[in-house]
mmCIF file of C-alpha atoms in Angstrom:
data_model
loop_
_atom_site.group_PDB
_atom_site.id
_atom_site.type_symbol
_atom_site.label_atom_id
_atom_site.label_comp_id
_atom_site.label_asym_id
_atom_site.label_seq_id
_atom_site.Cartn_x
_atom_site.Cartn_y
_atom_site.Cartn_z
ATOM 1 C CA MET G 16 -76.665 68.497 82.505
ATOM 2 C CA LYS G 17 -73.366 69.540 81.173
ATOM 3 C CA LYS G 18 -71.609 72.542 82.893
ATOM 4 C CA THR G 19 -68.807 74.599 81.404
ATOM 5 C CA ILE G 20 -65.513 75.107 83.092
ATOM 6 C CA SER G 21 -66.395 78.779 83.806
ATOM 7 C CA THR G 22 -69.674 77.720 85.458
ATOM 8 C CA ILE G 23 -67.866 75.282 87.713
ATOM 9 C CA LEU G 24 -65.370 77.730 88.719
ATOM 10 C CA GLY G 25 -68.118 80.326 89.535
ATOM 11 C CA LEU G 26 -69.910 77.877 91.688
ATOM 12 C CA ALA G 27 -66.697 77.052 93.462
ATOM 13 C CA ALA G 28 -66.099 80.689 94.109
ATOM 14 C CA LEU G 29 -69.604 81.140 95.442
ATOM 15 C CA SER G 30 -69.099 78.171 97.782
ATOM 16 C CA LEU G 31 -65.841 79.800 99.177
ATOM 17 C CA VAL G 32 -67.688 83.155 99.807
ATOM 18 C CA THR G 33 -70.648 81.202 101.456
ATOM 19 C CA LEU G 34 -67.970 79.223 103.639
ATOM 20 C CA THR G 35 -66.264 82.411 104.714
ATOM 21 C CA THR G 36 -69.584 84.124 105.657
ATOM 22 C CA SER G 37 -70.765 81.292 107.809
ATOM 23 C CA CYS G 38 -67.442 81.101 109.753
ATOM 24 C CA SER G 39 -67.153 84.952 110.262
ATOM 25 C CA SER G 40 -68.986 84.728 113.654
ATOM 26 C CA ASP G 41 -65.835 83.141 115.102
ATOM 27 C CA ASN G 42 -64.081 86.468 115.127
ATOM 28 C CA ASN G 43 -64.865 90.121 115.710
ATOM 29 C CA ASP G 44 -66.234 90.443 112.228
ATOM 30 C CA PRO G 45 -68.696 93.261 111.427
ATOM 31 C CA SER G 46 -71.045 90.853 109.840
ATOM 32 C CA THR G 47 -74.347 90.389 111.485
ATOM 33 C CA GLY G 48 -74.749 86.820 110.324
ATOM 34 C CA GLY G 49 -78.131 88.060 108.811
ATOM 35 C CA ASP G 50 -79.319 90.897 106.562
ATOM 36 C CA SER G 51 -79.099 93.822 108.892
ATOM 37 C CA SER G 52 -77.151 97.121 108.703
ATOM 38 C CA PHE G 53 -76.311 96.599 112.404
ATOM 39 C CA VAL G 54 -72.540 96.216 112.867
ATOM 40 C CA LEU G 55 -72.049 93.217 115.179
ATOM 41 C CA THR G 56 -68.796 92.975 117.257
ATOM 42 C CA ARG G 57 -68.450 90.024 119.574
ATOM 43 C CA ASP G 58 -66.782 91.899 122.376
ATOM 44 C CA ASN G 59 -68.923 95.042 122.134
ATOM 45 C CA LEU G 60 -72.636 94.037 121.717
ATOM 46 C CA GLN G 61 -74.756 97.195 122.187
ATOM 47 C CA GLY G 62 -76.819 99.640 120.287
ATOM 48 C CA GLU G 63 -80.013 99.476 118.185
ATOM 49 C CA ILE G 64 -81.012 96.938 115.631
ATOM 50 C CA ASN G 65 -83.133 98.922 113.248
ATOM 51 C CA ASP G 66 -83.468 96.504 110.451
ATOM 52 C CA GLY G 67 -83.151 93.022 109.141
ATOM 53 C CA GLU G 68 -81.948 90.036 111.228
ATOM 54 C CA VAL G 69 -79.036 89.865 113.336
ATOM 55 C CA ILE G 70 -77.837 86.311 114.249
ATOM 56 C CA LEU G 71 -75.684 85.264 117.120
ATOM 57 C CA GLU G 72 -74.125 82.108 115.737
ATOM 58 C CA SER G 73 -71.979 80.657 118.512
ATOM 59 C CA GLY G 74 -69.733 81.369 121.381
ATOM 60 C CA THR G 75 -69.712 84.327 123.796
ATOM 61 C CA TYR G 76 -70.826 87.846 123.178
ATOM 62 C CA LYS G 77 -69.936 90.730 125.672
ATOM 63 C CA LEU G 78 -72.897 93.030 126.336
ATOM 64 C CA THR G 79 -71.508 96.421 126.992
ATOM 65 C CA GLY G 80 -74.598 98.496 127.041
ATOM 66 C CA LYS G 81 -78.237 98.308 126.109
ATOM 67 C CA LEU G 82 -79.160 96.389 123.027
ATOM 68 C CA VAL G 83 -82.623 97.348 121.565
ATOM 69 C CA VAL G 84 -84.382 95.558 118.752
ATOM 70 C CA LYS G 85 -86.619 98.041 117.022
ATOM 71 C CA ALA G 86 -89.749 97.593 114.926
ATOM 72 C CA ASN G 87 -89.213 95.243 111.813
ATOM 73 C CA ALA G 88 -85.967 94.018 113.166
ATOM 74 C CA LYS G 89 -85.098 90.607 114.656
ATOM 75 C CA LEU G 90 -82.477 89.157 116.857
ATOM 76 C CA THR G 91 -81.815 85.464 116.551
ATOM 77 C CA ILE G 92 -79.730 83.605 119.080
ATOM 78 C CA LYS G 93 -78.502 80.051 118.197
ATOM 79 C CA PRO G 94 -78.180 77.165 120.659
ATOM 80 C CA GLY G 95 -75.362 77.414 123.221
ATOM 81 C CA VAL G 96 -74.678 81.095 122.687
ATOM 82 C CA ILE G 97 -73.689 82.906 125.865
ATOM 83 C CA ILE G 98 -74.343 86.621 126.251
ATOM 84 C CA GLU G 99 -72.300 88.111 129.112
ATOM 85 C CA ALA G 100 -73.119 91.515 130.464
ATOM 86 C CA THR G 101 -69.791 93.278 131.468
ATOM 87 C CA THR G 102 -69.456 95.092 134.772
ATOM 88 C CA LEU G 103 -70.414 98.706 135.105
ATOM 89 C CA ASP G 104 -67.416 100.897 135.765
ATOM 90 C CA PRO G 105 -68.326 103.280 138.860
ATOM 91 C CA ASN G 106 -65.948 105.737 137.655
ATOM 92 C CA LYS G 107 -67.659 106.156 134.230
ATOM 93 C CA VAL G 108 -71.067 107.179 132.937
ATOM 94 C CA GLU G 109 -72.206 104.061 131.288
ATOM 95 C CA SER G 110 -75.360 102.568 129.801
ATOM 96 C CA ILE G 111 -77.103 99.913 131.902
ATOM 97 C CA ARG G 112 -76.760 96.562 130.204
ATOM 98 C CA TYR G 113 -79.970 94.975 129.154
ATOM 99 C CA ILE G 114 -81.676 93.568 126.131
ATOM 100 C CA ALA G 115 -85.065 95.028 125.033
ATOM 101 C CA ILE G 116 -87.433 94.084 122.254
ATOM 102 C CA SER G 117 -89.498 97.124 121.108
ATOM 103 C CA GLN G 118 -92.993 96.911 119.711
ATOM 104 C CA GLY G 119 -92.884 95.323 116.281
ATOM 105 C CA GLY G 120 -89.420 94.002 116.938
ATOM 106 C CA LYS G 121 -88.801 90.107 117.487
ATOM 107 C CA ILE G 122 -86.531 87.761 119.397
ATOM 108 C CA ASP G 123 -85.721 84.197 118.467
ATOM 109 C CA VAL G 124 -83.987 82.335 121.211
ATOM 110 C CA GLN G 125 -83.209 78.812 119.692
ATOM 111 C CA GLY G 126 -81.855 76.984 122.736
ATOM 112 C CA THR G 127 -82.199 73.363 123.315
ATOM 113 C CA ALA G 128 -82.220 71.102 126.521
ATOM 114 C CA SER G 129 -78.703 70.099 125.968
ATOM 115 C CA SER G 130 -77.472 73.533 124.704
ATOM 116 C CA PRO G 131 -79.454 76.395 126.344
ATOM 117 C CA VAL G 132 -78.945 80.063 125.485
ATOM 118 C CA ILE G 133 -77.381 81.758 128.559
ATOM 119 C CA MET G 134 -77.604 85.401 129.366
ATOM 120 C CA THR G 135 -75.353 86.224 132.460
ATOM 121 C CA SER G 136 -73.050 88.621 133.925
ATOM 122 C CA THR G 137 -69.233 88.803 134.547
ATOM 123 C CA ALA G 138 -69.999 89.972 138.004
ATOM 124 C CA THR G 139 -71.860 86.765 138.922
ATOM 125 C CA LYS G 140 -74.084 88.550 141.579
ATOM 126 C CA PRO G 141 -77.766 89.476 141.671
ATOM 127 C CA GLY G 142 -78.650 92.854 140.134
ATOM 128 C CA SER G 143 -75.455 92.937 137.990
ATOM 129 C CA TRP G 144 -77.463 93.858 134.875
ATOM 130 C CA GLY G 145 -80.913 94.489 133.601
ATOM 131 C CA GLY G 146 -82.155 91.250 132.110
ATOM 132 C CA LEU G 147 -84.669 90.907 129.246
ATOM 133 C CA VAL G 148 -87.437 93.362 128.387
ATOM 134 C CA LEU G 149 -90.151 92.603 125.860
ATOM 135 C CA CYS G 150 -92.572 95.349 124.810
ATOM 136 C CA GLY G 151 -95.806 94.366 122.758
ATOM 137 C CA ARG G 152 -98.997 95.693 121.350
ATOM 138 C CA ALA G 153 -101.392 93.525 123.523
ATOM 139 C CA PRO G 154 -104.007 95.110 125.805
ATOM 140 C CA ILE G 155 -103.153 96.568 129.171
ATOM 141 C CA ASN G 156 -105.343 98.368 131.724
ATOM 142 C CA SER G 157 -103.092 101.334 132.618
ATOM 143 C CA GLY G 158 -104.083 103.158 129.470
ATOM 144 C CA ALA G 159 -104.277 102.628 125.817
ATOM 145 C CA THR G 160 -100.537 102.602 125.797
ATOM 146 C CA ALA G 161 -97.885 103.196 128.479
ATOM 147 C CA SER G 162 -94.152 103.676 128.841
ATOM 148 C CA ALA G 163 -92.119 100.683 130.299
ATOM 149 C CA GLU G 164 -90.610 101.637 133.670
ATOM 150 C CA VAL G 165 -87.403 100.062 132.537
ATOM 151 C CA SER G 166 -86.309 101.047 129.031
ATOM 152 C CA ASP G 167 -88.836 103.700 128.582
ATOM 153 C CA LEU G 168 -90.187 101.949 125.544
ATOM 154 C CA PRO G 169 -93.899 102.131 124.629
ATOM 155 C CA TYR G 170 -96.090 99.150 125.174
ATOM 156 C CA GLY G 171 -99.743 98.196 125.070
ATOM 157 C CA GLY G 172 -102.478 98.301 122.298
ATOM 158 C CA THR G 173 -105.315 96.347 120.842
ATOM 159 C CA ASP G 174 -103.693 93.282 119.327
ATOM 160 C CA ALA G 175 -104.081 90.375 121.640
ATOM 161 C CA ASN G 176 -102.263 88.123 119.043
ATOM 162 C CA ASP G 177 -99.219 90.311 118.755
ATOM 163 C CA ASN G 178 -96.024 88.441 118.203
ATOM 164 C CA SER G 179 -92.654 89.427 119.887
ATOM 165 C CA GLY G 180 -90.979 86.230 118.794
ATOM 166 C CA SER G 181 -89.994 83.025 120.443
ATOM 167 C CA ILE G 182 -87.968 82.109 123.603
ATOM 168 C CA LYS G 183 -87.140 78.457 124.151
ATOM 169 C CA TYR G 184 -84.514 77.031 126.549
ATOM 170 C CA LEU G 185 -83.143 80.315 127.892
ATOM 171 C CA ARG G 186 -81.356 80.799 131.283
ATOM 172 C CA ILE G 187 -80.959 84.267 132.582
ATOM 173 C CA GLU G 188 -78.376 84.734 135.460
ATOM 174 C CA TYR G 189 -77.976 87.568 137.960
ATOM 175 C CA PRO G 190 -80.354 90.175 136.676
ATOM 176 C CA GLY G 191 -82.417 92.805 138.543
ATOM 177 C CA TYR G 192 -80.371 95.954 138.286
ATOM 178 C CA ALA G 193 -82.050 98.709 140.359
ATOM 179 C CA TYR G 194 -82.020 102.410 139.352
ATOM 180 C CA ASN G 195 -83.571 102.999 142.774
ATOM 181 C CA THR G 196 -85.734 101.303 145.333
ATOM 182 C CA SER G 197 -88.893 101.773 143.174
ATOM 183 C CA LYS G 198 -87.330 101.271 139.621
ATOM 184 C CA GLU G 199 -85.876 97.814 139.077
ATOM 185 C CA PHE G 200 -85.506 95.404 136.256
ATOM 186 C CA ASN G 201 -86.742 91.780 136.623
ATOM 187 C CA GLY G 202 -85.377 88.703 135.043
ATOM 188 C CA ILE G 203 -87.828 89.008 132.256
ATOM 189 C CA SER G 204 -90.354 91.916 131.938
ATOM 190 C CA PHE G 205 -93.355 91.260 129.757
ATOM 191 C CA PHE G 206 -94.883 94.610 128.816
ATOM 192 C CA GLY G 207 -98.117 94.194 126.935
ATOM 193 C CA VAL G 208 -96.698 91.122 125.175
ATOM 194 C CA GLY G 209 -99.198 89.208 122.901
ATOM 195 C CA LYS G 210 -100.094 85.478 122.765
ATOM 196 C CA GLY G 211 -98.429 85.208 119.485
ATOM 197 C CA THR G 212 -95.201 85.169 121.392
ATOM 198 C CA VAL G 213 -93.789 81.653 122.434
ATOM 199 C CA VAL G 214 -92.210 81.344 125.912
ATOM 200 C CA ASP G 215 -91.099 77.958 126.867
ATOM 201 C CA TYR G 216 -88.449 76.478 129.224
ATOM 202 C CA VAL G 217 -86.928 79.677 130.776
ATOM 203 C CA GLN G 218 -85.062 79.886 134.031
ATOM 204 C CA ILE G 219 -84.289 82.997 136.156
ATOM 205 C CA PHE G 220 -81.377 82.402 138.408
ATOM 206 C CA GLU G 221 -80.464 84.689 141.230
ATOM 207 C CA SER G 222 -82.363 87.821 140.338
ATOM 208 C CA SER G 223 -82.263 90.676 142.823
ATOM 209 C CA ASP G 224 -85.920 91.615 141.880
ATOM 210 C CA ASP G 225 -88.817 89.573 140.581
ATOM 211 C CA GLY G 226 -88.070 86.544 138.501
ATOM 212 C CA PHE G 227 -90.850 86.956 135.877
ATOM 213 C CA GLU G 228 -93.306 90.029 135.759
ATOM 214 C CA TRP G 229 -96.139 90.617 133.478
ATOM 215 C CA PHE G 230 -97.444 94.136 132.824
ATOM 216 C CA GLY G 231 -100.810 93.315 131.097
ATOM 217 C CA GLY G 232 -100.805 91.546 127.851
ATOM 218 C CA THR G 233 -101.870 87.948 126.716
ATOM 219 C CA VAL G 234 -98.649 86.017 126.448
ATOM 220 C CA ASN G 235 -98.738 82.323 127.483
ATOM 221 C CA ALA G 236 -95.743 80.795 129.305
ATOM 222 C CA THR G 237 -94.688 77.132 129.991
ATOM 223 C CA HIS G 238 -91.956 75.551 131.916
ATOM 224 C CA LEU G 239 -90.651 78.395 133.874
ATOM 225 C CA VAL G 240 -88.211 78.209 136.762
ATOM 226 C CA VAL G 241 -87.231 80.772 139.299
ATOM 227 C CA SER G 242 -84.386 79.826 141.827
ATOM 228 C CA ASN G 243 -81.565 80.983 143.853
ATOM 229 C CA LYS G 244 -78.462 79.116 145.175
ATOM 230 C CA ASP G 245 -77.326 81.260 148.028
ATOM 231 C CA ALA G 246 -79.339 82.588 151.010
ATOM 232 C CA ALA G 247 -78.730 86.259 150.320
ATOM 233 C CA ASN G 248 -80.227 86.132 146.806
ATOM 234 C CA VAL G 249 -83.678 86.501 145.119
ATOM 235 C CA GLY G 250 -84.736 89.849 146.513
ATOM 236 C CA ASP G 251 -88.327 90.001 145.437
ATOM 237 C CA ASP G 252 -91.200 87.675 144.261
ATOM 238 C CA LEU G 253 -90.582 84.691 142.191
ATOM 239 C CA PHE G 254 -93.602 85.530 139.783
ATOM 240 C CA ASP G 255 -95.634 88.825 139.543
ATOM 241 C CA TRP G 256 -98.262 90.198 137.454
ATOM 242 C CA THR G 257 -100.250 93.424 137.133
ATOM 243 C CA GLU G 258 -102.127 95.652 134.639
ATOM 244 C CA GLY G 259 -104.398 93.034 133.252
ATOM 245 C CA TRP G 260 -102.396 90.072 132.312
ATOM 246 C CA ASN G 261 -104.679 87.451 130.653
ATOM 247 C CA GLY G 262 -102.500 84.459 129.650
ATOM 248 C CA THR G 263 -102.376 80.736 130.292
ATOM 249 C CA ALA G 264 -99.494 79.050 131.892
ATOM 250 C CA GLU G 265 -98.407 75.417 132.734
ATOM 251 C CA ASN G 266 -95.525 73.914 134.672
ATOM 252 C CA TRP G 267 -94.022 76.579 136.945
ATOM 253 C CA TYR G 268 -91.400 75.697 139.613
ATOM 254 C CA GLY G 269 -90.206 78.470 141.991
ATOM 255 C CA ILE G 270 -88.001 78.012 145.012
ATOM 256 C CA ARG G 271 -86.341 80.449 147.321
ATOM 257 C CA THR G 272 -83.774 79.543 149.933
ATOM 258 C CA ASN G 273 -83.868 82.932 151.800
ATOM 259 C CA ALA G 274 -86.398 84.660 153.969
ATOM 260 C CA GLY G 275 -88.293 87.337 152.221
ATOM 261 C CA ASN G 276 -90.889 87.904 149.536
ATOM 262 C CA ARG G 277 -93.692 85.924 148.036
ATOM 263 C CA GLY G 278 -94.036 83.005 145.646
ATOM 264 C CA ILE G 279 -96.647 85.000 143.512
ATOM 265 C CA GLU G 280 -97.612 88.604 143.912
ATOM 266 C CA ALA G 281 -100.751 89.237 141.880
ATOM 267 C CA ASP G 282 -102.385 92.597 141.067
ATOM 268 C CA ASN G 283 -104.969 93.988 138.714
ATOM 269 C CA ASN G 284 -104.558 97.754 139.051
ATOM 270 C CA ALA G 285 -103.744 99.637 142.101
ATOM 271 C CA ASN G 286 -105.178 102.838 141.090
ATOM 272 C CA ASN G 287 -108.415 101.339 139.883
ATOM 273 C CA ASN G 288 -109.057 97.732 141.025
ATOM 274 C CA LEU G 289 -111.711 97.309 138.393
ATOM 275 C CA ALA G 290 -109.712 98.592 135.516
ATOM 276 C CA THR G 291 -110.219 96.457 132.357
ATOM 277 C CA PRO G 292 -108.986 94.123 131.111
ATOM 278 C CA ILE G 293 -108.866 92.508 134.476
ATOM 279 C CA SER G 294 -105.865 90.409 135.392
ATOM 280 C CA PHE G 295 -107.125 86.866 134.896
ATOM 281 C CA PRO G 296 -104.454 84.130 134.137
ATOM 282 C CA THR G 297 -105.093 80.408 134.181
ATOM 283 C CA ILE G 298 -102.207 78.442 135.582
ATOM 284 C CA LYS G 299 -101.897 74.711 136.114
ATOM 285 C CA ASN G 300 -99.073 72.408 137.341
ATOM 286 C CA LEU G 301 -97.497 74.853 139.811
ATOM 287 C CA THR G 302 -94.924 74.346 142.609
ATOM 288 C CA LEU G 303 -93.889 77.177 145.053
ATOM 289 C CA VAL G 304 -91.246 76.392 147.643
ATOM 290 C CA GLY G 305 -90.543 78.994 150.377
ATOM 291 C CA PHE G 306 -87.894 79.480 152.978
ATOM 292 C CA GLY G 307 -89.990 77.668 155.604
ATOM 293 C CA SER G 308 -92.926 78.364 157.829
ATOM 294 C CA THR G 309 -90.522 79.805 160.497
ATOM 295 C CA ASP G 310 -89.769 82.731 158.145
ATOM 296 C CA THR G 311 -90.126 85.837 160.339
ATOM 297 C CA SER G 312 -90.829 88.053 157.136
ATOM 298 C CA SER G 313 -94.372 89.605 156.809
ATOM 299 C CA GLU G 314 -94.314 88.475 153.167
ATOM 300 C CA SER G 315 -93.921 84.882 153.574
ATOM 301 C CA GLN G 316 -96.899 84.081 151.365
ATOM 302 C CA ALA G 317 -97.158 81.563 148.516
ATOM 303 C CA PHE G 318 -99.868 83.812 146.901
ATOM 304 C CA LYS G 319 -100.469 87.385 147.556
ATOM 305 C CA LEU G 320 -103.738 88.163 145.575
ATOM 306 C CA ARG G 321 -104.942 91.793 145.703
ATOM 307 C CA VAL G 322 -106.257 95.013 144.066
ATOM 308 C CA GLY G 323 -108.844 93.155 141.965
ATOM 309 C CA THR G 324 -106.994 90.344 140.384
ATOM 310 C CA LYS G 325 -108.723 87.290 139.246
ATOM 311 C CA GLY G 326 -107.040 83.813 138.560
ATOM 312 C CA LYS G 327 -107.603 80.127 138.144
ATOM 313 C CA PHE G 328 -104.952 77.605 139.429
ATOM 314 C CA ASP G 329 -104.949 73.921 139.394
ATOM 315 C CA ASN G 330 -102.689 71.163 140.539
ATOM 316 C CA VAL G 331 -100.711 73.267 143.015
ATOM 317 C CA VAL G 332 -98.084 72.273 145.589
ATOM 318 C CA LEU G 333 -97.126 74.862 148.306
ATOM 319 C CA LYS G 334 -94.245 74.172 150.715
ATOM 320 C CA GLY G 335 -92.530 76.256 153.376
ATOM 321 C CA TRP G 336 -94.634 79.295 153.550
ATOM 322 C CA LYS G 337 -96.227 80.997 156.656
ATOM 323 C CA THR G 338 -99.379 81.604 154.574
ATOM 324 C CA GLY G 339 -100.693 79.830 151.457
ATOM 325 C CA PHE G 340 -103.265 82.221 150.087
ATOM 326 C CA ASP G 341 -103.320 85.969 151.275
ATOM 327 C CA VAL G 342 -106.307 87.878 149.651
ATOM 328 C CA GLU G 343 -106.814 91.494 150.015
ATOM 329 C CA HIS G 344 -109.297 94.152 148.945
ATOM 330 C CA ASN G 345 -113.100 93.950 148.233
ATOM 331 C CA GLU G 346 -112.927 93.479 144.600
ATOM 332 C CA THR G 347 -110.457 90.527 144.894
ATOM 333 C CA ILE G 348 -112.365 88.875 147.640
ATOM 334 C CA GLY G 349 -115.586 89.042 145.569
ATOM 335 C CA TYR G 350 -114.120 86.761 143.059
ATOM 336 C CA VAL G 351 -113.140 84.185 145.674
ATOM 337 C CA GLY G 352 -114.516 80.677 144.698
ATOM 338 C CA THR G 353 -115.483 81.541 141.257
ATOM 339 C CA ASP G 354 -113.065 83.625 139.192
ATOM 340 C CA LEU G 355 -110.389 83.451 141.902
ATOM 341 C CA VAL G 356 -109.892 79.900 142.813
ATOM 342 C CA ALA G 357 -107.121 77.155 143.211
ATOM 343 C CA THR G 358 -108.119 73.498 142.711
ATOM 344 C CA ASN G 359 -106.226 70.475 143.915
ATOM 345 C CA VAL G 360 -103.887 72.139 146.269
ATOM 346 C CA LYS G 361 -101.331 70.238 148.523
ATOM 347 C CA PHE G 362 -99.968 72.163 151.478
ATOM 348 C CA GLU G 363 -96.586 71.181 153.159
ATOM 349 C CA ASP G 364 -95.381 73.243 156.132
ATOM 350 C CA VAL G 365 -97.863 75.892 155.542
ATOM 351 C CA PRO G 366 -99.626 76.576 158.910
ATOM 352 C CA THR G 367 -102.082 79.348 157.623
ATOM 353 C CA LYS G 368 -103.722 78.087 154.447
ATOM 354 C CA SER G 369 -105.729 81.219 153.793
ATOM 355 C CA LYS G 370 -106.064 84.710 155.058
ATOM 356 C CA GLY G 371 -108.475 87.469 153.975
ATOM 357 C CA THR G 372 -108.389 91.222 154.591
ATOM 358 C CA ASN G 373 -111.104 93.587 152.953
ATOM 359 C CA THR G 374 -110.393 97.088 152.028
ATOM 360 C CA ALA G 375 -111.432 98.368 155.493
ATOM 361 C CA LYS G 376 -108.623 96.150 156.926
ATOM 362 C CA GLU G 377 -111.164 93.728 158.521
ATOM 363 C CA THR G 378 -110.523 90.060 158.563
ATOM 364 C CA VAL G 379 -112.759 88.003 156.315
ATOM 365 C CA ASP G 380 -113.002 84.264 155.454
ATOM 366 C CA VAL G 381 -111.586 83.493 152.126
ATOM 367 C CA SER G 382 -111.237 79.624 152.621
ATOM 368 C CA LYS G 383 -113.106 79.065 149.457
ATOM 369 C CA VAL G 384 -110.166 80.244 147.442
ATOM 370 C CA PHE G 385 -108.732 76.776 147.341
ATOM 371 C CA THR G 386 -109.643 73.073 147.432
ATOM 372 C CA GLU G 387 -107.283 70.498 148.695
ATOM 373 C CA SER G 388 -105.851 67.261 147.023
ATOM 374 C CA ALA G 389 -103.260 65.034 148.863
ATOM 375 C CA THR G 390 -102.203 63.688 145.385
ATOM 376 C CA ALA G 391 -101.394 67.009 143.712
ATOM 377 C CA THR G 392 -98.060 66.849 141.783
ATOM 378 C CA GLY G 393 -97.547 70.486 141.145
ATOM 379 C CA ALA G 394 -94.866 71.102 138.464
ATOM 380 C CA GLY G 395 -94.511 67.387 138.162
ATOM 381 C CA ASN G 396 -92.604 66.143 141.220
ATOM 382 C CA GLY G 397 -94.562 67.523 144.081
ATOM 383 C CA SER G 398 -92.360 69.903 146.139
ATOM 384 C CA GLY G 399 -89.319 68.326 144.470
ATOM 385 C CA VAL G 400 -87.386 69.341 141.438
ATOM 386 C CA PRO G 401 -89.264 68.457 138.264
ATOM 387 C CA THR G 402 -87.644 66.093 135.688
ATOM 388 C CA TRP G 403 -88.154 68.562 132.925
ATOM 389 C CA THR G 404 -85.679 70.920 134.432
ATOM 390 C CA ALA G 405 -82.789 68.451 133.781
ATOM 391 C CA GLY G 406 -79.837 69.523 131.510
ATOM 392 C CA TRP G 407 -80.635 73.209 130.980
ATOM 393 C CA THR G 408 -81.105 74.823 134.440
ATOM 394 C CA LYS G 409 -78.718 75.763 137.155
ATOM 395 C CA GLY G 410 -78.565 75.610 140.987
ATOM 396 C CA LEU G 411 -81.507 73.210 141.539
#
């Protein structure tokens, strides 16, 4: 087809505009890279994204306060992007650094094995910033809805298929900021997140609180890693759930090199052990490595199962814990061997394989909570580091 000179010049001008826009993310350009009214500044990433899509294209962005993605808005993060939380100034009143996805908002982390997305901190020590918080509309058992203990955003609802976006190949470093001893961020907190959300290949590195924690919801999660490098780090459990989480999971690897808390702490509801929906995840291919059976902590347990949780686990390797399965409360004990059971479990350096205590604090037999297998592979390499962690994780 013939084109006039004016048409050709118009197309050339349009190409120049397109090229200029695509390169704008290399500077502190106010462009969002998407179609949002949010003003994106590379060295001052904070505020509320209220509409459209904000795209972090490349390079490093400085998180200088809380970044909240509101309903009908989306945050997209391209491969290799680094989000670096700046250090709080003790002499100023400043907003805690964290990223939160509100009900109806979405996040799209597009990392790859060779180019993961990294969320970290300039302080490079546990508890430096708040980590990532997702709030969805899936069912919880603490009420029809609730307010997240960190971020104060609402969560919960009736949509089991709710979609908060997609997270692939993400590494979160040094999270777990604590407001006080009872109010702390985790690496990632899932508040009522639905199973329309994708969570795959995510590492929490040196968190001062739990690595991953689920507050109800139905989200599934695969290829998760929680680890620490130095003996003073990882302040709480590797994995934690409560309030009726009903998801499926596969390929989890958790390792701690300090004395302290549990591999998994699992609850239903502390105020009502029979509150519905009852926590009932299904997890297979799981490795939990503790500090060692000589750990003097009272919480050296691979699994702490209590206040009415259910759960089914298969192909499990446990190494270096004083106790493998510690089951508490009548309701939880009532599920042992049926709706609370681990099959194909391999123990290494775990002197007490199971321990049971009913609500009256009496010792009971819960040995039916597991069956053994000498050939269990756990997350893929027994108690060793799985091959699927190569290239995108840190400190293993």
